[in-house]
């Protein structure tokens, strides 16, 4: 055994293993770095035998179980980072014996119970982050006596009670985050005002607001940065060179999308909000925050991952998982790939998107309050027709829903379904023909001019899941008007 070892650093290596009990035999160990691995199981009690340990960093693993009581023996500890794991149980009161602690990070775990008052004994503490757990009860008054604190993050727990005015004694605070609790007293939304009082960098003092994503692990660098939004902001702006056009991918209804390669070589998609939306953020922040938090927690194979959101005086943007594949529009217009995307795959796309859409409201709902769920249904109808036609339906939609008396409406409704299907593919055959008719009919129902007459996405999903009855459908006999 390496009994003379002073420092052990095995991170980041994505090691999949338990922490071995005999780690406790490294009696001279001063620093233990095992962060960003796939370590599982509990933290062994024998870690408490490492009496000379001053740094223990086990963040970003899959560790479970409780924080070992034996940690009280490690009285030389100054840096404890057990964040981004699955630790449960309460914060042990024995932690109050670690009087040399300057950093205590336990965020993004499943810790419950109250915040122990013994934390007040940690008078050297400068960084305390317990956010995104299930902690309850009031914030112990002793915390407001930790005058060396620069970071205090307790947000997204079940904390209650009042925030005393004695918070003003924490004059070294540069970041205070108490939101998403049941606290009263000083308005917890005065986060930015508190920042200004403590002289944050003027470039950020009025409008920097970060939501760096909730109860699940962020990818690589983003998850390490989850407690420092300023770093996230600066790195993304740097990676895109202030959103230079050479990183531009496409434009959408809410913003322009850019490709950004971070310093860890991770590639993300960054949607920079249009200026008119960005300008309204201050008035709609509460509802927008709720929507973003909901989207961040969605775990669905049909929905691209949302990593985070940043609102700043200069730029507001969303950070998404970057997908290497081309857009549906490009694939449909590519002659080489057209053959690969056959009728069977196209109907699967239609059903897959429906399953991904059901149950989740669109982000636009947060910043255009007049939008309702049927707007998503309409968009789904357009996308479905595009898959079937091989191109955007364009004016065909408006003409189909024009009065039958108009020449445009009459002409469109008399078009045969067989004639408007994507001509790059061979005509579909049984049993795909039944699915094509069903899909086209659903798409047109979603495009109804009256929102109330459109089906819900739940209804669409149910219709698509019902097997089509055997029949001898002939596409060259069905007109578009028959499907409306």
GROMACS .gro file of C-alpha atoms in nm:
model
  484
    1UNK     CA    1   0.000   0.000   0.000
    2UNK     CA    2   0.125   0.350  -0.082
    3UNK     CA    3   0.145   0.466   0.280
    4UNK     CA    4   0.371   0.762   0.197
    5UNK     CA    5   0.132   0.902  -0.064
    6UNK     CA    6   0.048   1.267   0.006
    7UNK     CA    7  -0.179   1.344  -0.290
    8UNK     CA    8  -0.402   1.114  -0.497
    9UNK     CA    9  -0.556   1.258  -0.813
   10UNK     CA   10  -0.757   1.025  -1.040
   11UNK     CA   11  -0.981   1.282  -1.201
   12UNK     CA   12  -1.133   1.318  -1.447
   13UNK     CA   13  -1.107   0.964  -1.579
   14UNK     CA   14  -1.466   0.833  -1.579
   15UNK     CA   15  -1.359   0.541  -1.360
   16UNK     CA   16  -1.649   0.309  -1.284
   17UNK     CA   17  -1.594   0.156  -0.941
   18UNK     CA   18  -1.662   0.186  -0.570
   19UNK     CA   19  -1.428   0.381  -0.345
   20UNK     CA   20  -1.221   0.105  -0.190
   21UNK     CA   21  -1.217   0.065   0.188
   22UNK     CA   22  -0.838   0.039   0.188
   23UNK     CA   23  -0.821   0.400   0.073
   24UNK     CA   24  -0.844   0.467   0.447
   25UNK     CA   25  -0.498   0.312   0.487
   26UNK     CA   26  -0.329   0.603   0.306
   27UNK     CA   27  -0.246   0.757   0.641
   28UNK     CA   28  -0.030   1.041   0.505
   29UNK     CA   29  -0.278   1.152   0.240
   30UNK     CA   30  -0.331   1.527   0.233
   31UNK     CA   31  -0.544   1.565  -0.082
   32UNK     CA   32  -0.791   1.325  -0.249
   33UNK     CA   33  -0.921   1.418  -0.595
   34UNK     CA   34  -1.169   1.171  -0.747
   35UNK     CA   35  -1.405   1.413  -0.919
   36UNK     CA   36  -1.570   1.361  -1.262
   37UNK     CA   37  -1.571   0.984  -1.260
   38UNK     CA   38  -1.845   0.722  -1.248
   39UNK     CA   39  -1.785   0.620  -0.889
   40UNK     CA   40  -2.085   0.455  -0.724
   41UNK     CA   41  -2.185   0.316  -0.388
   42UNK     CA   42  -2.134   0.491  -0.057
   43UNK     CA   43  -1.840   0.689   0.077
   44UNK     CA   44  -1.667   0.435   0.306
   45UNK     CA   45  -1.654   0.514   0.677
   46UNK     CA   46  -1.283   0.429   0.668
   47UNK     CA   47  -1.222   0.760   0.491
   48UNK     CA   48  -1.241   0.898   0.844
   49UNK     CA   49  -0.901   0.740   0.912
   50UNK     CA   50  -0.731   0.989   0.678
   51UNK     CA   51  -0.656   1.223   0.965
   52UNK     CA   52  -0.413   1.440   0.767
   53UNK     CA   53  -0.658   1.505   0.483
   54UNK     CA   54  -0.713   1.874   0.404
   55UNK     CA   55  -0.883   1.843   0.063
   56UNK     CA   56  -1.147   1.591  -0.048
   57UNK     CA   57  -1.313   1.641  -0.386
   58UNK     CA   58  -1.555   1.367  -0.492
   59UNK     CA   59  -1.787   1.586  -0.698
   60UNK     CA   60  -1.964   1.471  -1.011
   61UNK     CA   61  -1.997   1.099  -0.953
   62UNK     CA   62  -2.287   0.864  -0.874
   63UNK     CA   63  -2.215   0.825  -0.505
   64UNK     CA   64  -2.512   0.739  -0.285
   65UNK     CA   65  -2.586   0.676   0.079
   66UNK     CA   66  -2.523   0.921   0.359
   67UNK     CA   67  -2.227   1.143   0.439
   68UNK     CA   68  -2.016   0.926   0.673
   69UNK     CA   69  -2.021   1.030   1.039
   70UNK     CA   70  -1.649   0.952   1.054
   71UNK     CA   71  -1.586   1.272   0.860
   72UNK     CA   72  -1.573   1.440   1.202
   73UNK     CA   73  -1.226   1.290   1.249
   74UNK     CA   74  -1.086   1.486   0.955
   75UNK     CA   75  -1.027   1.803   1.152
   76UNK     CA   76  -0.766   1.937   0.907
   77UNK     CA   77  -1.017   1.954   0.620
   78UNK     CA   78  -1.035   2.292   0.449
   79UNK     CA   79  -1.199   2.196   0.117
   80UNK     CA   80  -1.494   1.953   0.094
   81UNK     CA   81  -1.669   1.908  -0.242
   82UNK     CA   82  -1.922   1.625  -0.254
   83UNK     CA   83  -2.159   1.800  -0.495
   84UNK     CA   84  -2.336   1.651  -0.801
   85UNK     CA   85  -2.393   1.306  -0.656
   86UNK     CA   86  -2.688   1.112  -0.514
   87UNK     CA   87  -2.608   1.146  -0.147
   88UNK     CA   88  -2.908   1.119   0.085
   89UNK     CA   89  -2.991   1.153   0.451
   90UNK     CA   90  -2.916   1.458   0.661
   91UNK     CA   91  -2.606   1.674   0.689
   92UNK     CA   92  -2.430   1.522   0.993
   93UNK     CA   93  -2.398   1.751   1.293
   94UNK     CA   94  -2.043   1.624   1.334
   95UNK     CA   95  -1.948   1.847   1.042
   96UNK     CA   96  -1.928   2.126   1.298
   97UNK     CA   97  -1.597   1.979   1.416
   98UNK     CA   98  -1.431   2.072   1.086
   99UNK     CA   99  -1.339   2.420   1.204
  100UNK     CA  100  -1.072   2.471   0.936
  101UNK     CA  101  -1.324   2.441   0.651
  102UNK     CA  102  -1.322   2.723   0.397
  103UNK     CA  103  -1.525   2.552   0.122
  104UNK     CA  104  -1.827   2.323   0.164
  105UNK     CA  105  -2.009   2.218  -0.153
  106UNK     CA  106  -2.295   1.967  -0.116
  107UNK     CA  107  -2.524   2.094  -0.393
  108UNK     CA  108  -2.718   1.873  -0.636
  109UNK     CA  109  -2.775   1.577  -0.405
  110UNK     CA  110  -3.078   1.428  -0.230
  111UNK     CA  111  -2.996   1.556   0.117
  112UNK     CA  112  -3.292   1.613   0.349
  113UNK     CA  113  -3.362   1.738   0.699
  114UNK     CA  114  -3.262   2.076   0.833
  115UNK     CA  115  -2.939   2.271   0.798
  116UNK     CA  116  -2.753   2.188   1.123
  117UNK     CA  117  -2.683   2.485   1.345
  118UNK     CA  118  -2.332   2.351   1.402
  119UNK     CA  119  -2.238   2.502   1.066
  120UNK     CA  120  -2.214   2.826   1.262
  121UNK     CA  121  -1.894   2.689   1.416
  122UNK     CA  122  -1.724   2.693   1.075
  123UNK     CA  123  -1.606   3.051   1.115
  124UNK     CA  124  -1.345   3.025   0.839
  125UNK     CA  125  -1.604   2.926   0.579
  126UNK     CA  126  -1.593   3.139   0.262
  127UNK     CA  127  -1.804   2.927   0.025
  128UNK     CA  128  -2.118   2.739   0.129
  129UNK     CA  129  -2.336   2.580  -0.139
  130UNK     CA  130  -2.623   2.349  -0.038
  131UNK     CA  131  -2.859   2.427  -0.324
  132UNK     CA  132  -3.078   2.181  -0.516
  133UNK     CA  133  -3.140   1.938  -0.231
  134UNK     CA  134  -3.449   1.862  -0.021
  135UNK     CA  135  -3.347   2.059   0.286
  136UNK     CA  136  -3.630   2.191   0.502
  137UNK     CA  137  -3.686   2.405   0.809
  138UNK     CA  138  -3.550   2.752   0.863
  139UNK     CA  139  -3.206   2.887   0.784
  140UNK     CA  140  -3.020   2.874   1.118
  141UNK     CA  141  -2.941   3.221   1.245
  142UNK     CA  142  -2.579   3.124   1.300
  143UNK     CA  143  -2.521   3.129   0.923
  144UNK     CA  144  -2.563   3.506   0.922
  145UNK     CA  145  -2.264   3.519   1.158
  146UNK     CA  146  -2.027   3.357   0.908
  147UNK     CA  147  -1.880   3.693   0.813
  148UNK     CA  148  -1.613   3.551   0.581
  149UNK     CA  149  -1.869   3.407   0.339
  150UNK     CA  150  -1.831   3.518  -0.022
  151UNK     CA  151  -2.074   3.261  -0.165
  152UNK     CA  152  -2.396   3.146   0.002
  153UNK     CA  153  -2.619   2.933  -0.219
  154UNK     CA  154  -2.926   2.763  -0.070
  155UNK     CA  155  -3.171   2.790  -0.356
  156UNK     CA  156  -3.421   2.528  -0.467
  157UNK     CA  157  -3.479   2.356  -0.135
  158UNK     CA  158  -3.785   2.354   0.092
  159UNK     CA  159  -3.654   2.613   0.335
  160UNK     CA  160  -3.903   2.832   0.520
  161UNK     CA  161  -3.903   3.113   0.773
  162UNK     CA  162  -3.779   3.467   0.738
  163UNK     CA  163  -3.458   3.621   0.611
  164UNK     CA  164  -3.331   3.853   0.885
  165UNK     CA  165  -3.188   4.196   0.822
  166UNK     CA  166  -2.868   4.067   0.980
  167UNK     CA  167  -2.791   3.931   0.634
  168UNK     CA  168  -2.641   4.275   0.581
  169UNK     CA  169  -2.353   4.177   0.810
  170UNK     CA  170  -2.221   3.942   0.542
  171UNK     CA  171  -2.031   4.225   0.381
  172UNK     CA  172  -1.796   3.998   0.185
  173UNK     CA  173  -2.075   3.824  -0.007
  174UNK     CA  174  -2.037   3.836  -0.383
  175UNK     CA  175  -2.311   3.584  -0.455
  176UNK     CA  176  -2.625   3.513  -0.257
  177UNK     CA  177  -2.887   3.275  -0.395
  178UNK     CA  178  -3.196   3.188  -0.188
  179UNK     CA  179  -3.465   3.165  -0.456
  180UNK     CA  180  -3.707   2.874  -0.508
  181UNK     CA  181  -3.776   2.827  -0.136
  182UNK     CA  182  -4.063   2.933   0.091
  183UNK     CA  183  -3.879   3.220   0.254
  184UNK     CA  184  -4.024   3.552   0.366
  185UNK     CA  185  -3.880   3.880   0.483
  186UNK     CA  186  -3.636   4.060   0.259
  187UNK     CA  187  -3.740   3.999  -0.099
  188UNK     CA  188  -3.524   3.717  -0.228
  189UNK     CA  189  -3.559   3.855  -0.577
  190UNK     CA  190  -3.328   4.137  -0.471
  191UNK     CA  191  -3.041   3.913  -0.567
  192UNK     CA  192  -2.908   4.164  -0.816
  193UNK     CA  193  -2.948   4.457  -0.577
  194UNK     CA  194  -2.739   4.270  -0.321
  195UNK     CA  195  -2.479   4.207  -0.588
  196UNK     CA  196  -2.464   4.579  -0.664
  197UNK     CA  197  -2.421   4.661  -0.296
  198UNK     CA  198  -2.113   4.445  -0.284
  199UNK     CA  199  -1.953   4.604  -0.588
  200UNK     CA  200  -1.965   4.328  -0.843
  201UNK     CA  201  -1.783   4.392  -1.169
  202UNK     CA  202  -1.972   4.685  -1.333
  203UNK     CA  203  -2.005   4.487  -1.656
  204UNK     CA  204  -2.240   4.252  -1.474
  205UNK     CA  205  -2.382   4.451  -1.185
  206UNK     CA  206  -2.727   4.532  -1.322
  207UNK     CA  207  -2.836   4.254  -1.543
  208UNK     CA  208  -2.642   3.932  -1.508
  209UNK     CA  209  -2.881   3.651  -1.425
  210UNK     CA  210  -2.793   3.287  -1.460
  211UNK     CA  211  -3.005   2.979  -1.436
  212UNK     CA  212  -2.758   2.696  -1.470
  213UNK     CA  213  -2.990   2.400  -1.471
  214UNK     CA  214  -3.142   2.185  -1.214
  215UNK     CA  215  -3.149   1.842  -1.058
  216UNK     CA  216  -2.948   1.656  -1.318
  217UNK     CA  217  -2.589   1.647  -1.422
  218UNK     CA  218  -2.471   1.904  -1.673
  219UNK     CA  219  -2.249   1.786  -1.951
  220UNK     CA  220  -1.875   1.816  -1.886
  221UNK     CA  221  -1.777   2.180  -1.831
  222UNK     CA  222  -2.132   2.304  -1.792
  223UNK     CA  223  -2.193   2.086  -1.490
  224UNK     CA  224  -1.865   2.200  -1.329
  225UNK     CA  225  -1.968   2.562  -1.391
  226UNK     CA  226  -2.315   2.520  -1.245
  227UNK     CA  227  -2.222   2.729  -0.945
  228UNK     CA  228  -2.049   3.008  -1.140
  229UNK     CA  229  -2.274   3.164  -1.401
  230UNK     CA  230  -2.026   3.441  -1.480
  231UNK     CA  231  -1.776   3.185  -1.609
  232UNK     CA  232  -2.045   3.023  -1.824
  233UNK     CA  233  -2.139   3.358  -1.974
  234UNK     CA  234  -1.781   3.466  -2.045
  235UNK     CA  235  -1.680   3.134  -2.201
  236UNK     CA  236  -1.977   3.114  -2.434
  237UNK     CA  237  -1.933   3.473  -2.550
  238UNK     CA  238  -1.563   3.402  -2.605
  239UNK     CA  239  -1.631   3.075  -2.787
  240UNK     CA  240  -1.859   3.253  -3.036
  241UNK     CA  241  -1.638   3.564  -3.055
  242UNK     CA  242  -1.929   3.785  -2.948
  243UNK     CA  243  -2.169   3.584  -3.169
  244UNK     CA  244  -1.969   3.629  -3.487
  245UNK     CA  245  -2.147   3.528  -3.809
  246UNK     CA  246  -1.895   3.251  -3.882
  247UNK     CA  247  -2.049   3.051  -3.596
  248UNK     CA  248  -2.404   3.113  -3.719
  249UNK     CA  249  -2.617   2.804  -3.790
  250UNK     CA  250  -2.970   2.927  -3.851
  251UNK     CA  251  -3.238   3.169  -3.739
  252UNK     CA  252  -3.561   3.075  -3.562
  253UNK     CA  253  -3.871   3.252  -3.442
  254UNK     CA  254  -3.714   3.343  -3.108
  255UNK     CA  255  -3.349   3.385  -3.189
  256UNK     CA  256  -3.042   3.298  -3.391
  257UNK     CA  257  -2.854   2.974  -3.325
  258UNK     CA  258  -2.475   2.955  -3.306
  259UNK     CA  259  -2.230   2.670  -3.271
  260UNK     CA  260  -1.988   2.712  -2.980
  261UNK     CA  261  -1.690   2.493  -2.893
  262UNK     CA  262  -1.601   2.535  -2.528
  263UNK     CA  263  -1.251   2.515  -2.389
  264UNK     CA  264  -1.317   2.153  -2.287
  265UNK     CA  265  -1.378   2.074  -2.658
  266UNK     CA  266  -1.747   2.019  -2.586
  267UNK     CA  267  -1.969   2.160  -2.860
  268UNK     CA  268  -2.303   2.321  -2.773
  269UNK     CA  269  -2.574   2.507  -2.962
  270UNK     CA  270  -2.640   2.858  -2.834
  271UNK     CA  271  -2.968   3.031  -2.917
  272UNK     CA  272  -2.925   3.408  -2.882
  273UNK     CA  273  -3.264   3.567  -2.828
  274UNK     CA  274  -3.388   3.834  -3.068
  275UNK     CA  275  -3.354   4.186  -2.929
  276UNK     CA  276  -3.729   4.244  -2.896
  277UNK     CA  277  -3.762   3.933  -2.676
  278UNK     CA  278  -3.444   4.013  -2.486
  279UNK     CA  279  -3.577   4.360  -2.407
  280UNK     CA  280  -3.881   4.215  -2.231
  281UNK     CA  281  -3.692   3.976  -2.005
  282UNK     CA  282  -3.704   4.194  -1.694
  283UNK     CA  283  -4.084   4.208  -1.696
  284UNK     CA  284  -4.142   3.840  -1.764
  285UNK     CA  285  -3.848   3.682  -1.580
  286UNK     CA  286  -4.060   3.493  -1.329
  287UNK     CA  287  -4.270   3.308  -1.585
  288UNK     CA  288  -3.973   3.257  -1.814
  289UNK     CA  289  -3.771   3.108  -1.527
  290UNK     CA  290  -4.050   2.863  -1.449
  291UNK     CA  291  -4.063   2.753  -1.812
  292UNK     CA  292  -3.687   2.713  -1.841
  293UNK     CA  293  -3.671   2.507  -1.522
  294UNK     CA  294  -3.942   2.278  -1.654
  295UNK     CA  295  -3.763   2.234  -1.986
  296UNK     CA  296  -3.436   2.164  -1.810
  297UNK     CA  297  -3.587   1.868  -1.625
  298UNK     CA  298  -3.742   1.704  -1.932
  299UNK     CA  299  -3.577   1.370  -2.005
  300UNK     CA  300  -3.702   1.247  -2.340
  301UNK     CA  301  -3.516   1.091  -2.630
  302UNK     CA  302  -3.718   1.301  -2.876
  303UNK     CA  303  -3.630   1.632  -2.713
  304UNK     CA  304  -3.292   1.803  -2.737
  305UNK     CA  305  -3.132   1.867  -2.396
  306UNK     CA  306  -3.147   2.219  -2.257
  307UNK     CA  307  -2.838   2.295  -2.047
  308UNK     CA  308  -2.907   2.646  -1.927
  309UNK     CA  309  -3.016   3.005  -1.975
  310UNK     CA  310  -2.835   3.333  -1.927
  311UNK     CA  311  -2.980   3.683  -1.928
  312UNK     CA  312  -2.738   3.973  -1.951
  313UNK     CA  313  -2.749   4.339  -2.047
  314UNK     CA  314  -2.563   4.260  -2.371
  315UNK     CA  315  -2.676   3.908  -2.460
  316UNK     CA  316  -2.943   3.663  -2.348
  317UNK     CA  317  -2.917   3.307  -2.469
  318UNK     CA  318  -3.015   2.945  -2.416
  319UNK     CA  319  -2.758   2.665  -2.427
  320UNK     CA  320  -2.863   2.337  -2.588
  321UNK     CA  321  -2.708   2.005  -2.673
  322UNK     CA  322  -2.551   2.028  -3.019
  323UNK     CA  323  -2.672   1.771  -3.271
  324UNK     CA  324  -2.440   1.698  -3.563
  325UNK     CA  325  -2.714   1.581  -3.796
  326UNK     CA  326  -2.868   1.815  -4.048
  327UNK     CA  327  -3.214   1.967  -4.020
  328UNK     CA  328  -3.523   1.794  -4.154
  329UNK     CA  329  -3.549   2.063  -4.421
  330UNK     CA  330  -3.197   1.990  -4.552
  331UNK     CA  331  -3.247   1.615  -4.547
  332UNK     CA  332  -3.572   1.639  -4.740
  333UNK     CA  333  -3.410   1.861  -5.003
  334UNK     CA  334  -3.104   1.642  -5.042
  335UNK     CA  335  -3.140   1.403  -5.336
  336UNK     CA  336  -2.881   1.163  -5.196
  337UNK     CA  337  -3.047   1.130  -4.857
  338UNK     CA  338  -3.401   1.138  -4.992
  339UNK     CA  339  -3.395   0.770  -5.076
  340UNK     CA  340  -3.276   0.677  -4.725
  341UNK     CA  341  -3.568   0.865  -4.571
  342UNK     CA  342  -3.836   0.629  -4.704
  343UNK     CA  343  -4.208   0.639  -4.628
  344UNK     CA  344  -4.178   0.407  -4.330
  345UNK     CA  345  -3.913   0.627  -4.168
  346UNK     CA  346  -4.117   0.938  -4.239
  347UNK     CA  347  -4.424   0.805  -4.060
  348UNK     CA  348  -4.197   0.710  -3.769
  349UNK     CA  349  -4.068   1.069  -3.758
  350UNK     CA  350  -4.422   1.202  -3.743
  351UNK     CA  351  -4.513   0.967  -3.458
  352UNK     CA  352  -4.186   1.030  -3.273
  353UNK     CA  353  -4.225   1.406  -3.279
  354UNK     CA  354  -4.582   1.375  -3.155
  355UNK     CA  355  -4.464   1.166  -2.861
  356UNK     CA  356  -4.194   1.420  -2.785
  357UNK     CA  357  -4.429   1.716  -2.800
  358UNK     CA  358  -4.712   1.580  -2.588
  359UNK     CA  359  -4.710   1.716  -2.236
  360UNK     CA  360  -4.460   1.997  -2.282
  361UNK     CA  361  -4.545   2.359  -2.353
  362UNK     CA  362  -4.340   2.563  -2.597
  363UNK     CA  363  -4.076   2.807  -2.468
  364UNK     CA  364  -4.255   3.088  -2.650
  365UNK     CA  365  -4.533   3.063  -2.392
  366UNK     CA  366  -4.305   3.225  -2.138
  367UNK     CA  367  -4.240   3.542  -2.330
  368UNK     CA  368  -4.549   3.582  -2.549
  369UNK     CA  369  -4.835   3.542  -2.308
  370UNK     CA  370  -5.104   3.520  -2.575
  371UNK     CA  371  -4.966   3.190  -2.706
  372UNK     CA  372  -5.163   2.876  -2.618
  373UNK     CA  373  -5.101   2.503  -2.654
  374UNK     CA  374  -5.270   2.493  -2.993
  375UNK     CA  375  -4.982   2.697  -3.141
  376UNK     CA  376  -4.760   2.393  -3.095
  377UNK     CA  377  -5.028   2.178  -3.256
  378UNK     CA  378  -5.030   2.405  -3.562
  379UNK     CA  379  -4.649   2.388  -3.589
  380UNK     CA  380  -4.669   2.011  -3.565
  381UNK     CA  381  -4.918   2.009  -3.853
  382UNK     CA  382  -4.684   2.214  -4.072
  383UNK     CA  383  -4.390   1.984  -3.993
  384UNK     CA  384  -4.597   1.674  -4.066
  385UNK     CA  385  -4.706   1.803  -4.405
  386UNK     CA  386  -4.345   1.891  -4.485
  387UNK     CA  387  -4.242   1.532  -4.415
  388UNK     CA  388  -4.517   1.399  -4.642
  389UNK     CA  389  -4.474   1.653  -4.924
  390UNK     CA  390  -4.095   1.666  -4.913
  391UNK     CA  391  -4.105   2.045  -4.892
  392UNK     CA  392  -4.262   2.319  -4.685
  393UNK     CA  393  -4.638   2.334  -4.765
  394UNK     CA  394  -4.625   2.715  -4.798
  395UNK     CA  395  -4.937   2.865  -4.955
  396UNK     CA  396  -5.104   2.525  -4.980
  397UNK     CA  397  -5.217   2.562  -4.619
  398UNK     CA  398  -5.397   2.893  -4.665
  399UNK     CA  399  -5.551   2.785  -4.994
  400UNK     CA  400  -5.686   2.460  -4.847
  401UNK     CA  401  -5.871   2.653  -4.580
  402UNK     CA  402  -6.000   2.920  -4.818
  403UNK     CA  403  -6.376   2.920  -4.891
  404UNK     CA  404  -6.472   2.658  -5.148
  405UNK     CA  405  -6.626   2.934  -5.358
  406UNK     CA  406  -6.281   3.086  -5.421
  407UNK     CA  407  -6.085   2.956  -5.718
  408UNK     CA  408  -5.774   2.901  -5.503
  409UNK     CA  409  -5.960   2.699  -5.243
  410UNK     CA  410  -6.141   2.492  -5.502
  411UNK     CA  411  -5.821   2.410  -5.692
  412UNK     CA  412  -5.627   2.302  -5.383
  413UNK     CA  413  -5.906   2.087  -5.245
  414UNK     CA  414  -5.934   1.902  -5.576
  415UNK     CA  415  -5.566   1.805  -5.576
  416UNK     CA  416  -5.509   1.432  -5.544
  417UNK     CA  417  -5.311   1.323  -5.241
  418UNK     CA  418  -5.100   1.101  -5.466
  419UNK     CA  419  -4.995   1.405  -5.672
  420UNK     CA  420  -4.869   1.614  -5.381
  421UNK     CA  421  -4.668   1.341  -5.209
  422UNK     CA  422  -4.291   1.368  -5.237
  423UNK     CA  423  -4.218   1.268  -5.596
  424UNK     CA  424  -3.858   1.168  -5.522
  425UNK     CA  425  -3.984   0.848  -5.363
  426UNK     CA  426  -4.171   0.563  -5.522
  427UNK     CA  427  -4.545   0.578  -5.445
  428UNK     CA  428  -4.618   0.417  -5.106
  429UNK     CA  429  -4.770   0.071  -5.101
  430UNK     CA  430  -4.986  -0.119  -4.854
  431UNK     CA  431  -4.978  -0.102  -4.554
  432UNK     CA  432  -4.792   0.233  -4.556
  433UNK     CA  433  -5.069   0.388  -4.769
  434UNK     CA  434  -5.313   0.366  -4.477
  435UNK     CA  435  -5.061   0.538  -4.250
  436UNK     CA  436  -4.995   0.814  -4.505
  437UNK     CA  437  -5.367   0.892  -4.531
  438UNK     CA  438  -5.404   0.893  -4.152
  439UNK     CA  439  -5.099   1.117  -4.108
  440UNK     CA  440  -5.213   1.362  -4.377
  441UNK     CA  441  -5.561   1.383  -4.225
  442UNK     CA  442  -5.418   1.451  -3.879
  443UNK     CA  443  -5.182   1.714  -4.019
  444UNK     CA  444  -5.468   1.905  -4.179
  445UNK     CA  445  -5.673   1.880  -3.858
  446UNK     CA  446  -5.381   2.042  -3.674
  447UNK     CA  447  -5.384   2.329  -3.926
  448UNK     CA  448  -5.746   2.426  -3.869
  449UNK     CA  449  -5.778   2.805  -3.869
  450UNK     CA  450  -5.976   2.792  -3.546
  451UNK     CA  451  -5.743   2.695  -3.257
  452UNK     CA  452  -6.024   2.540  -3.056
  453UNK     CA  453  -6.101   2.304  -3.344
  454UNK     CA  454  -5.749   2.164  -3.354
  455UNK     CA  455  -5.684   1.837  -3.168
  456UNK     CA  456  -5.461   1.830  -2.863
  457UNK     CA  457  -5.123   1.659  -2.889
  458UNK     CA  458  -5.262   1.391  -2.659
  459UNK     CA  459  -5.535   1.321  -2.913
  460UNK     CA  460  -5.280   1.318  -3.195
  461UNK     CA  461  -5.067   1.063  -3.008
  462UNK     CA  462  -5.365   0.840  -2.946
  463UNK     CA  463  -5.470   0.852  -3.311
  464UNK     CA  464  -5.120   0.764  -3.429
  465UNK     CA  465  -5.097   0.472  -3.187
  466UNK     CA  466  -5.419   0.311  -3.311
  467UNK     CA  467  -5.352   0.052  -3.584
  468UNK     CA  468  -5.514   0.142  -3.913
  469UNK     CA  469  -5.785  -0.103  -4.024
  470UNK     CA  470  -5.704  -0.308  -4.332
  471UNK     CA  471  -5.847  -0.147  -4.643
  472UNK     CA  472  -5.773  -0.099  -5.010
  473UNK     CA  473  -5.696   0.273  -4.997
  474UNK     CA  474  -5.607   0.418  -5.337
  475UNK     CA  475  -5.415   0.743  -5.308
  476UNK     CA  476  -5.505   0.842  -5.663
  477UNK     CA  477  -5.870   0.850  -5.560
  478UNK     CA  478  -5.835   1.071  -5.250
  479UNK     CA  479  -5.848   1.450  -5.285
  480UNK     CA  480  -5.705   1.686  -5.026
  481UNK     CA  481  -6.052   1.826  -4.972
  482UNK     CA  482  -6.163   1.481  -4.853
  483UNK     CA  483  -5.911   1.500  -4.571
  484UNK     CA  484  -6.001   1.845  -4.437
   0.00000   0.00000   0.00000
